[in-house]
Amino acid sequence: MLLPKFEFHEPESIEKALALKKQLNSGARFLAGGTDLLVYLKKKIVSTDHVISLQRIDGLGEIQENESNLFIGACTTMAAISRHPAVLKRFCALKSGADNMGTHLIRNRATIGGNVCNASPAGDTLPALLVYDAVALVESPDGKREIPLTDFFKGPGKTDLKNDDILTGFRLPYPPDHSGAHYIQLGKRKSAEINVVNAASFLTCEPGTSNILSARIALGSVAPTPIRAPEAEAALMGRTAGDDTFNAAAETARFKDCSPIDDFRGSAAYRRAMVGVLTKRTLAEAFDQARA
Amino acid sequence: MKSYDVISTRANRIDTPDKATGKAVFVDDITLPGMLYGALLQSPHAHAKILSIDTSEAEKLPGVKAVITAKEAGQVKYGVSPARYDETVFAVDRVRYVGDEIAAVAATRLDIALEAVSRIQVEYEVLPAVFTVEDAVKDGAPQLHDEFKGNLCAEVHQEFGNVAEGLENSDIVITTEMKSKRQDGAFIEMQGCIAEYDNRGVLTLTSSTQVPHYVQRTVAMVLGMDVGKVRVKKPYVGAGFGIKAAANPMELACCMLARKTKKPVKMNFTREQVFMYGRARHRFHHTITTGAKKDGTLMALKHECWLDGGAYTSFGIATVYYTGSLLGGPYKLANMSYDGYRVYNNKPACGAQRGHGAVIARACFEQQLDMIAEKIGMDPLELRIKNMMETGDTTCNDLNMSSFGMAECIEAVRNGSDWDKKKGHMPPGKGIGMACGFFVSGAGYPIYRSDTFHGTVIVKLTEDGGTALVYTASAEIGQGSDTAFAMIAAEALGIPLENVRLASGDTDMGVDLGAYSSRQTLMTGHATKEAAENVRRQVLEVLAEQLNVAVEKMDIRNGFIEFDGDTPDFSTLRTRYIKEHRGWTDNPDSDKLTFKEASRIAFLERGSIVGTGKYKPHSLGGKFKGAAVGTSPAYGCSAQVAEVTVDMDTGQITIDKITDAHDCGKAINMTSVEGQMEGSISMGIGEAMHEEVIFDNQGRVLNDDLAEYKIVTTMDMPRVKTIVVESDEPNGPFGAKEVGEGAIMPTIPAILNAVYDAAGVRVYELPLTPERVFHAIQEYRERNKATA
Ligand SMILES: Cc1cc2nc3c(=O)[nH]c(=O)nc-3n(C[C@H](O)[C@H](O)[C@H](O)COP(=O)(O)OP(=O)(O)OC[C@H]3O[C@@H](n4cnc5c(N)ncnc54)[C@H](O)[C@@H]3O)c2cc1C
């Protein structure tokens, strides 16, 4: 299996990248780490005559700590995310998503923008980005726009991006005090694993009590896209955190929020059952952090 | 106790520096002047008639040098066992699996060859296909081979003793089933080869193979060439695990392309083609009944197995016999029956893989031993001790255990794992389990019927003296055999390891059946030892003449000549040696006569000192049909204890620790023995936990890469405690026998028994995916609810 021939472009600014893309028409593909795109090209799932690398564009690979939020450039690698102090301090569920992805070699190349644009229902960073209320920042020849991540995914491999759009990065609001979040991926082996199911939860509690002020749950591999679990989240709002509450939310997520299918990685029945277990476990861990 | 200077140490492997620095040359590192690249056209259909093949468009493509199909290749049938030659290099009029080879192209560049392949027009008439054993044996099922009605590739029926009576006299009788999944060897280096055809009509094939000898014979037969004009050699090889233990169609096609174009041709499998070609472990479906007395004495074993064979026989005949013959031991068992069936279907052929035929049968049987132990309230370890065979015992199917440290292995894992403290006292969700096993140290007979020696070795001393060159046709495929033979030669000759140079893996160096059935250490080891001893004797004979000392009064150790009693005056010899080496900086001044001086003098007196060695086993086994399969000059044995944690909510299993004791006879290289033990465990864990080749309903492999075919990662590997038990095998060189395959035997059942201990569930199907274990736990809870 050989990589097919294509022209390779390395623009040094977003403007140049956008201009190139427009000039080359829809035939061109953006390349970040290439860990999805090159596989698709080799396997002839995707074909293209032009590949436009985003790697030389300044700022796309950066993480910036702003006043009230963290900016993560689209071309930031999993390895860089996983060791960034701000991520370690405030976004541990994202760190664990990045750590779970593939192998060391993959994590050194794979970017968060690529993971999001690839829009796999199983993508390892997606549940965490969803529960941290990330906003995707997009530039096109027509200007800049912002897409909340909850509106970003449209189907397996399908996103809200238009053909000319470049995803430049994400804005993640800093979680308030007394909050916590956790991510678990469940697979057949202990690493280099494509999940059977994954889940992330985020909780904020009223200071000094166990009252839940806000809750977000995201689930992967149990619907055509990674999803939030609105029914389960509603079941948590205003309740007192604890096993019973979490069990109830887990049951709701399991039976109301997800729509898994059978495939060669696992059956719908098992996935559904695991949504319950993972929801409960991520909530319990998030709560432990929130009251710590 | 004999004392050794070289063997039984932890010598550094002789290939390590090259491998660690990237200098080791594998097939894909080789480029030759004028080399062409070959590519295969493989069937997209699982079962189809070929109506026509049009290669004209491919031939027109600039850069294409040859296109061959069955028309050029001929229809010589080949395979592994002459009793079942059922393959041709290219499909003649029918394809039987997705991947069946139809044509091959050689071109100046690989992309051109691939493009040419895509331009070959084949007209197919798609035929109905079958993919499972169950469907293939049904009336009216599509038939794969006209000669084998009902898709039955092979069947075996054996009974030793009287099983019905044995079961009748049992107090406890247990019947269970066990189903496994098709494996892939997942070796790191995909198959690849380069063929050259020289002006004198000699064909040289350089291939990533375990068996240069068998490949040489197959190439000669299929290409209609004199064996003497075919040379097969292997460079460094990135493992094989059994899958590379026979000639493959790519090697044959490559040779044909080289002969046709008179240019070197290189071909490689992609990882996808490795999966498509298959030939790894079969999918087994066992039904076993075991009977025992209340005191734990095993009475009888009744065994039936169906093997999912795929489209061709490959190693299948051997597999279906091994599945039965290697089960009864390591326990004393007078009554055993076996009914085995290997069934064809439209998937890639299955073949041999580490622990050939025997792994899943053992996974079934060793669980039953635990069930029996539980029923009679006996420690499963004690039950095994009670029944275990001892040195000198022979199984009911005539396999003789000439050395057998089974008791030592069981005691070693009992102590090593702290079994007595842990068994029955593990917290909820945690469990401990054990199992035993045994395996051949080399098949007793070659794959083709022959009186051939199984291995020959040449040792030659360099004419300047001091260095021994060892030439063997055996196959170093990563297991460490080159180092083992260099060590054996050094020990037998009496010189340091660094003074031995070794070349291997080339049919020009002699006969060696290759790296399979855990045979090389014992068999090639014997031949190496004999060749080295021969050379040693020649050197000592010359010394005897020169110094007037009897040969028996001299010895060579660590590169020096040792004399019984007084050292004779050897100054004449030393002067003679030094005179020839004026100006050399390393002339000897030791009190002792050096091997270097002695071997130089031997050359001056006799010419080149060359010794040969050879080995073939003595006549082995019984007289019944199939008695040869399972015979071996020696058997390794092992016991393992697995400790696991089961997540009762998700079904995920974590293997916390494995304690493994293996009787390998005398350990030639302790570190390599431990490496084989750990490697076997890793492969066993993969098969137990997550490995499975999955097909879609068209017979295409769904998970043909190492992302979706899940071998063990370092994160899945538990702590492994290896305990090497050394017995003295009378039939082994320096007492050595196998460790390469026997060590995988107990792994799967030990894990299964530990999972039962942890979660209360017995799982009768592999792999133990979280989902399968979860459902088993759910059922168990339902059952307990119902009875509570
Ligand atoms: C061996 C292996 C293991 C893997 N394991 C995992 C795993 O465990 N979990 C997991 O989630 N994934 C896994 N992946 C998939 C992959 O690594 C991830 O999805 C990764 O994050 C993709 O990032 P990338 O930078 O390599 O994307 P690329 O391959 O460069 O791009 C992916 C797609 O996104 C588009 N794109 C990329 N960046 C932008 C941008 N800024 N703007 C617009 N479009 C863009 C590209 O055009 C392309 O279509 C694995 C892949 C491999 C090969």
GROMACS .gro file of N, CA, C and O in nm, chain A residues 1-2 5 39 42-44 103 184-196 254 262-271 273-274 277-278 280-281, chain B residues 109-111 114 270 272 647 649-655 689-690 692 694 702-716 769-771 774-775:
model
  304
    1MET      N    1   0.084  -0.120   0.000
    1MET     CA    2   0.000   0.000   0.000
    1MET      C    3   0.087   0.125   0.000
    1MET      O    4   0.163   0.148   0.093
    2LEU      N    5   0.082   0.199  -0.105
    2LEU     CA    6   0.166   0.318  -0.115
    2LEU      C    7   0.083   0.443  -0.096
    2LEU      O    8  -0.035   0.447  -0.133
    5LYS      N    9   0.043   0.987  -0.491
    5LYS     CA   10   0.114   1.113  -0.517
    5LYS      C   11   0.021   1.231  -0.500
    5LYS      O   12  -0.095   1.225  -0.538
   39VAL      N   13  -0.356   0.795   0.665
   39VAL     CA   14  -0.413   0.659   0.665
   39VAL      C   15  -0.524   0.651   0.561
   39VAL      O   16  -0.531   0.558   0.481
   42LYS      N   17  -0.377   0.646   0.210
   42LYS     CA   18  -0.318   0.516   0.180
   42LYS      C   19  -0.426   0.413   0.149
   42LYS      O   20  -0.414   0.335   0.056
   43LYS      N   21  -0.529   0.413   0.232
   43LYS     CA   22  -0.635   0.314   0.214
   43LYS      C   23  -0.734   0.355   0.106
   43LYS      O   24  -0.835   0.288   0.086
   44LYS      N   25  -0.708   0.468   0.041
   44LYS     CA   26  -0.792   0.518  -0.067
   44LYS      C   27  -0.935   0.548  -0.022
   44LYS      O   28  -1.029   0.539  -0.100
  103THR      N   29  -0.063   0.581   2.066
  103THR     CA   30   0.065   0.549   2.128
  103THR      C   31   0.147   0.678   2.138
  103THR      O   32   0.107   0.782   2.087
  184ILE      N   33  -1.325   0.879   3.119
  184ILE     CA   34  -1.286   0.737   3.117
  184ILE      C   35  -1.312   0.683   2.977
  184ILE      O   36  -1.417   0.709   2.917
  185GLN      N   37  -1.216   0.610   2.927
  185GLN     CA   38  -1.242   0.538   2.803
  185GLN      C   39  -1.233   0.390   2.832
  185GLN      O   40  -1.149   0.344   2.907
  186LEU      N   41  -1.325   0.315   2.775
  186LEU     CA   42  -1.327   0.172   2.800
  186LEU      C   43  -1.301   0.098   2.669
  186LEU      O   44  -1.370   0.121   2.570
  187GLY      N   45  -1.198   0.016   2.671
  187GLY     CA   46  -1.165  -0.061   2.551
  187GLY      C   47  -1.125  -0.201   2.588
  187GLY      O   48  -1.138  -0.243   2.702
  188LYS      N   49  -1.074  -0.274   2.487
  188LYS     CA   50  -1.040  -0.414   2.511
  188LYS      C   51  -0.903  -0.430   2.572
  188LYS      O   52  -0.876  -0.524   2.644
  189ARG      N   53  -0.812  -0.340   2.536
  189ARG     CA   54  -0.680  -0.351   2.599
  189ARG      C   55  -0.646  -0.219   2.667
  189ARG      O   56  -0.721  -0.124   2.659
  190LYS      N   57  -0.527  -0.218   2.730
  190LYS     CA   58  -0.501  -0.109   2.822
  190LYS      C   59  -0.439   0.014   2.757
  190LYS      O   60  -0.430   0.119   2.820
  191SER      N   61  -0.395   0.004   2.633
  191SER     CA   62  -0.347   0.124   2.566
  191SER      C   63  -0.358   0.104   2.416
  191SER      O   64  -0.391  -0.005   2.370
  192ALA      N   65  -0.329   0.211   2.340
  192ALA     CA   66  -0.340   0.206   2.195
  192ALA      C   67  -0.477   0.150   2.157
  192ALA      O   68  -0.488   0.060   2.076
  193GLU      N   69  -0.578   0.205   2.217
  193GLU     CA   70  -0.710   0.143   2.207
  193GLU      C   71  -0.811   0.238   2.144
  193GLU      O   72  -0.813   0.356   2.173
  194ILE      N   73  -0.893   0.184   2.058
  194ILE     CA   74  -1.007   0.259   2.008
  194ILE      C   75  -1.125   0.218   2.095
  194ILE      O   76  -1.157   0.100   2.106
  195ASN      N   77  -1.185   0.316   2.162
  195ASN     CA   78  -1.280   0.280   2.267
  195ASN      C   79  -1.401   0.206   2.217
  195ASN      O   80  -1.450   0.229   2.109
  196VAL      N   81  -1.456   0.127   2.306
  196VAL     CA   82  -1.587   0.070   2.286
  196VAL      C   83  -1.692   0.173   2.332
  196VAL      O   84  -1.793   0.195   2.269
  254ARG      N   85  -2.813   0.612   3.026
  254ARG     CA   86  -2.812   0.481   2.963
  254ARG      C   87  -2.936   0.459   2.877
  254ARG      O   88  -2.928   0.410   2.765
  262ASP      N   89  -2.473  -0.199   1.718
  262ASP     CA   90  -2.380  -0.313   1.717
  262ASP      C   91  -2.275  -0.288   1.610
  262ASP      O   92  -2.308  -0.251   1.500
  263ASP      N   93  -2.149  -0.310   1.643
  263ASP     CA   94  -2.049  -0.322   1.536
  263ASP      C   95  -1.943  -0.419   1.585
  263ASP      O   96  -1.959  -0.480   1.690
  264PHE      N   97  -1.833  -0.433   1.505
  264PHE     CA   98  -1.738  -0.539   1.541
  264PHE      C   99  -1.660  -0.508   1.668
  264PHE      O  100  -1.591  -0.593   1.720
  265ARG      N  101  -1.670  -0.384   1.715
  265ARG     CA  102  -1.600  -0.354   1.839
  265ARG      C  103  -1.684  -0.384   1.963
  265ARG      O  104  -1.631  -0.398   2.073
  266GLY      N  105  -1.815  -0.391   1.946
  266GLY     CA  106  -1.897  -0.418   2.063
  266GLY      C  107  -2.045  -0.412   2.028
  266GLY      O  108  -2.083  -0.358   1.924
  267SER      N  109  -2.127  -0.467   2.115
  267SER     CA  110  -2.270  -0.469   2.088
  267SER      C  111  -2.336  -0.345   2.150
  267SER      O  112  -2.282  -0.282   2.241
  268ALA      N  113  -2.454  -0.313   2.097
  268ALA     CA  114  -2.530  -0.199   2.149
  268ALA      C  115  -2.564  -0.221   2.296
  268ALA      O  116  -2.554  -0.130   2.378
  269ALA      N  117  -2.601  -0.346   2.329
  269ALA     CA  118  -2.643  -0.375   2.467
  269ALA      C  119  -2.529  -0.348   2.565
  269ALA      O  120  -2.548  -0.286   2.671
  270TYR      N  121  -2.410  -0.394   2.529
  270TYR     CA  122  -2.296  -0.372   2.618
  270TYR      C  123  -2.264  -0.224   2.629
  270TYR      O  124  -2.241  -0.170   2.738
  271ARG      N  125  -2.267  -0.156   2.514
  271ARG     CA  126  -2.235  -0.013   2.517
  271ARG      C  127  -2.332   0.061   2.608
  271ARG      O  128  -2.294   0.146   2.688
  273ALA      N  129  -2.502  -0.056   2.858
  273ALA     CA  130  -2.474  -0.089   2.998
  273ALA      C  131  -2.353  -0.009   3.047
  273ALA      O  132  -2.352   0.040   3.161
  274MET      N  133  -2.253   0.003   2.961
  274MET     CA  134  -2.131   0.073   3.003
  274MET      C  135  -2.151   0.225   3.015
  274MET      O  136  -2.084   0.290   3.093
  277VAL      N  137  -2.230   0.263   3.369
  277VAL     CA  138  -2.115   0.249   3.460
  277VAL      C  139  -2.021   0.370   3.449
  277VAL      O  140  -1.978   0.427   3.551
  278LEU      N  141  -1.990   0.409   3.326
  278LEU     CA  142  -1.893   0.518   3.309
  278LEU      C  143  -1.950   0.652   3.354
  278LEU      O  144  -1.879   0.735   3.410
  280LYS      N  145  -2.164   0.699   3.593
  280LYS     CA  146  -2.157   0.697   3.740
  280LYS      C  147  -2.014   0.721   3.789
  280LYS      O  148  -1.989   0.803   3.876
  281ARG      N  149  -1.921   0.650   3.728
  281ARG     CA  150  -1.782   0.662   3.776
  281ARG      C  151  -1.722   0.799   3.748
  281ARG      O  152  -1.649   0.853   3.831
  401ARG      N  153   0.941  -0.011  -1.098
  401ARG     CA  154   0.907   0.057  -0.972
  401ARG      C  155   0.785  -0.009  -0.912
  401ARG      O  156   0.700  -0.064  -0.984
  402LEU      N  157   0.774   0.001  -0.780
  402LEU     CA  158   0.661  -0.063  -0.713
  402LEU      C  159   0.528   0.000  -0.756
  402LEU      O  160   0.430  -0.070  -0.778
  403ASP      N  161   0.526   0.132  -0.768
  403ASP     CA  162   0.398   0.195  -0.805
  403ASP      C  163   0.354   0.150  -0.944
  403ASP      O  164   0.235   0.133  -0.971
  406LEU      N  165   0.211  -0.200  -0.910
  406LEU     CA  166   0.076  -0.196  -0.852
  406LEU      C  167  -0.027  -0.147  -0.953
  406LEU      O  168  -0.137  -0.200  -0.963
  562THR      N  169   0.218  -0.640   0.237
  562THR     CA  170   0.178  -0.533   0.327
  562THR      C  171   0.116  -0.600   0.450
  562THR      O  172   0.088  -0.720   0.448
  564GLU      N  173  -0.178  -0.569   0.548
  564GLU     CA  174  -0.309  -0.618   0.506
  564GLU      C  175  -0.296  -0.754   0.439
  564GLU      O  176  -0.379  -0.844   0.458
  939ASP      N  177  -1.303  -0.635   3.695
  939ASP     CA  178  -1.395  -0.526   3.724
  939ASP      C  179  -1.536  -0.581   3.705
  939ASP      O  180  -1.579  -0.605   3.592
  941ASP      N  181  -1.823  -0.462   3.722
  941ASP     CA  182  -1.925  -0.380   3.654
  941ASP      C  183  -1.900  -0.369   3.504
  941ASP      O  184  -1.994  -0.355   3.427
  942THR      N  185  -1.774  -0.372   3.464
  942THR     CA  186  -1.746  -0.354   3.321
  942THR      C  187  -1.700  -0.483   3.254
  942THR      O  188  -1.699  -0.492   3.132
  943GLY      N  189  -1.657  -0.581   3.333
  943GLY     CA  190  -1.604  -0.704   3.275
  943GLY      C  191  -1.458  -0.694   3.235
  943GLY      O  192  -1.402  -0.787   3.178
  944GLN      N  193  -1.396  -0.581   3.263
  944GLN     CA  194  -1.254  -0.566   3.227
  944GLN      C  195  -1.166  -0.649   3.321
  944GLN      O  196  -1.187  -0.647   3.443
  945ILE      N  197  -1.069  -0.716   3.261
  945ILE     CA  198  -0.977  -0.798   3.341
  945ILE      C  199  -0.840  -0.734   3.338
  945ILE      O  200  -0.792  -0.692   3.233
  946THR      N  201  -0.778  -0.727   3.454
  946THR     CA  202  -0.638  -0.686   3.461
  946THR      C  203  -0.559  -0.806   3.510
  946THR      O  204  -0.594  -0.865   3.612
  947ILE      N  205  -0.457  -0.842   3.434
  947ILE     CA  206  -0.371  -0.951   3.480
  947ILE      C  207  -0.262  -0.887   3.564
  947ILE      O  208  -0.184  -0.807   3.516
  981MET      N  209  -0.709  -1.264   2.581
  981MET     CA  210  -0.778  -1.140   2.618
  981MET      C  211  -0.839  -1.062   2.501
  981MET      O  212  -0.948  -1.010   2.514
  982HIS      N  213  -0.765  -1.046   2.390
  982HIS     CA  214  -0.825  -0.959   2.288
  982HIS      C  215  -0.795  -0.989   2.143
  982HIS      O  216  -0.844  -0.921   2.056
  984GLU      N  217  -0.821  -1.150   1.782
  984GLU     CA  218  -0.925  -1.219   1.705
  984GLU      C  219  -0.931  -1.158   1.566
  984GLU      O  220  -0.946  -1.036   1.552
  986ILE      N  221  -1.128  -1.080   1.254
  986ILE     CA  222  -1.273  -1.069   1.231
  986ILE      C  223  -1.300  -1.051   1.081
  986ILE      O  224  -1.231  -0.973   1.014
  994LEU      N  225  -1.184  -0.771   0.851
  994LEU     CA  226  -1.226  -0.637   0.892
  994LEU      C  227  -1.117  -0.564   0.967
  994LEU      O  228  -1.106  -0.443   0.961
  995ASN      N  229  -1.039  -0.638   1.043
  995ASN     CA  230  -0.938  -0.572   1.127
  995ASN      C  231  -0.798  -0.612   1.083
  995ASN      O  232  -0.724  -0.675   1.157
  996ASP      N  233  -0.763  -0.571   0.960
  996ASP     CA  234  -0.636  -0.616   0.905
  996ASP      C  235  -0.522  -0.519   0.934
  996ASP      O  236  -0.439  -0.491   0.848
  997ASP      N  237  -0.519  -0.464   1.051
  997ASP     CA  238  -0.405  -0.383   1.092
  997ASP      C  239  -0.385  -0.399   1.242
  997ASP      O  240  -0.469  -0.457   1.311
  998LEU      N  241  -0.274  -0.346   1.291
  998LEU     CA  242  -0.242  -0.369   1.432
  998LEU      C  243  -0.305  -0.264   1.524
  998LEU      O  244  -0.278  -0.262   1.643
  999ALA      N  245  -0.392  -0.179   1.467
  999ALA     CA  246  -0.473  -0.095   1.554
  999ALA      C  247  -0.597  -0.173   1.598
  999ALA      O  248  -0.637  -0.168   1.714
 1000GLU      N  249  -0.654  -0.248   1.505
 1000GLU     CA  250  -0.779  -0.319   1.536
 1000GLU      C  251  -0.758  -0.466   1.570
 1000GLU      O  252  -0.844  -0.528   1.630
 1001TYR      N  253  -0.646  -0.525   1.525
 1001TYR     CA  254  -0.612  -0.660   1.572
 1001TYR      C  255  -0.523  -0.638   1.694
 1001TYR      O  256  -0.411  -0.589   1.683
 1002LYS      N  257  -0.575  -0.673   1.809
 1002LYS     CA  258  -0.517  -0.620   1.932
 1002LYS      C  259  -0.422  -0.717   2.001
 1002LYS      O  260  -0.464  -0.803   2.076
 1003ILE      N  261  -0.293  -0.698   1.970
 1003ILE     CA  262  -0.194  -0.774   2.044
 1003ILE      C  263  -0.167  -0.702   2.176
 1003ILE      O  264  -0.213  -0.590   2.198
 1004VAL      N  265  -0.091  -0.769   2.258
 1004VAL     CA  266  -0.062  -0.715   2.390
 1004VAL      C  267   0.032  -0.594   2.379
 1004VAL      O  268   0.129  -0.597   2.306
 1005THR      N  269   0.000  -0.486   2.450
 1005THR     CA  270   0.093  -0.373   2.460
 1005THR      C  271   0.168  -0.386   2.592
 1005THR      O  272   0.130  -0.468   2.678
 1006THR      N  273   0.270  -0.305   2.610
 1006THR     CA  274   0.344  -0.312   2.737
 1006THR      C  275   0.251  -0.286   2.854
 1006THR      O  276   0.272  -0.338   2.963
 1007MET      N  277   0.149  -0.204   2.831
 1007MET     CA  278   0.056  -0.172   2.940
 1007MET      C  279  -0.030  -0.293   2.981
 1007MET      O  280  -0.084  -0.297   3.090
 1008ASP      N  281  -0.045  -0.388   2.889
 1008ASP     CA  282  -0.125  -0.507   2.921
 1008ASP      C  283  -0.041  -0.616   2.986
 1008ASP      O  284  -0.095  -0.713   3.038
 1061THR      N  285  -1.303  -1.065   2.614
 1061THR     CA  286  -1.327  -0.921   2.601
 1061THR      C  287  -1.411  -0.876   2.719
 1061THR      O  288  -1.487  -0.955   2.777
 1062PRO      N  289  -1.401  -0.747   2.755
 1062PRO     CA  290  -1.485  -0.698   2.865
 1062PRO      C  291  -1.631  -0.736   2.843
 1062PRO      O  292  -1.700  -0.776   2.936
 1063GLU      N  293  -1.675  -0.725   2.719
 1063GLU     CA  294  -1.816  -0.753   2.690
 1063GLU      C  295  -1.852  -0.898   2.721
 1063GLU      O  296  -1.955  -0.926   2.783
 1066PHE      N  297  -1.847  -0.946   3.093
 1066PHE     CA  298  -1.961  -0.875   3.150
 1066PHE      C  299  -2.088  -0.961   3.138
 1066PHE      O  300  -2.161  -0.980   3.236
 1067HIS      N  301  -2.113  -1.015   3.018
 1067HIS     CA  302  -2.234  -1.096   3.001
 1067HIS      C  303  -2.229  -1.221   3.088
 1067HIS      O  304  -2.331  -1.262   3.143
   0.00000   0.00000   0.00000
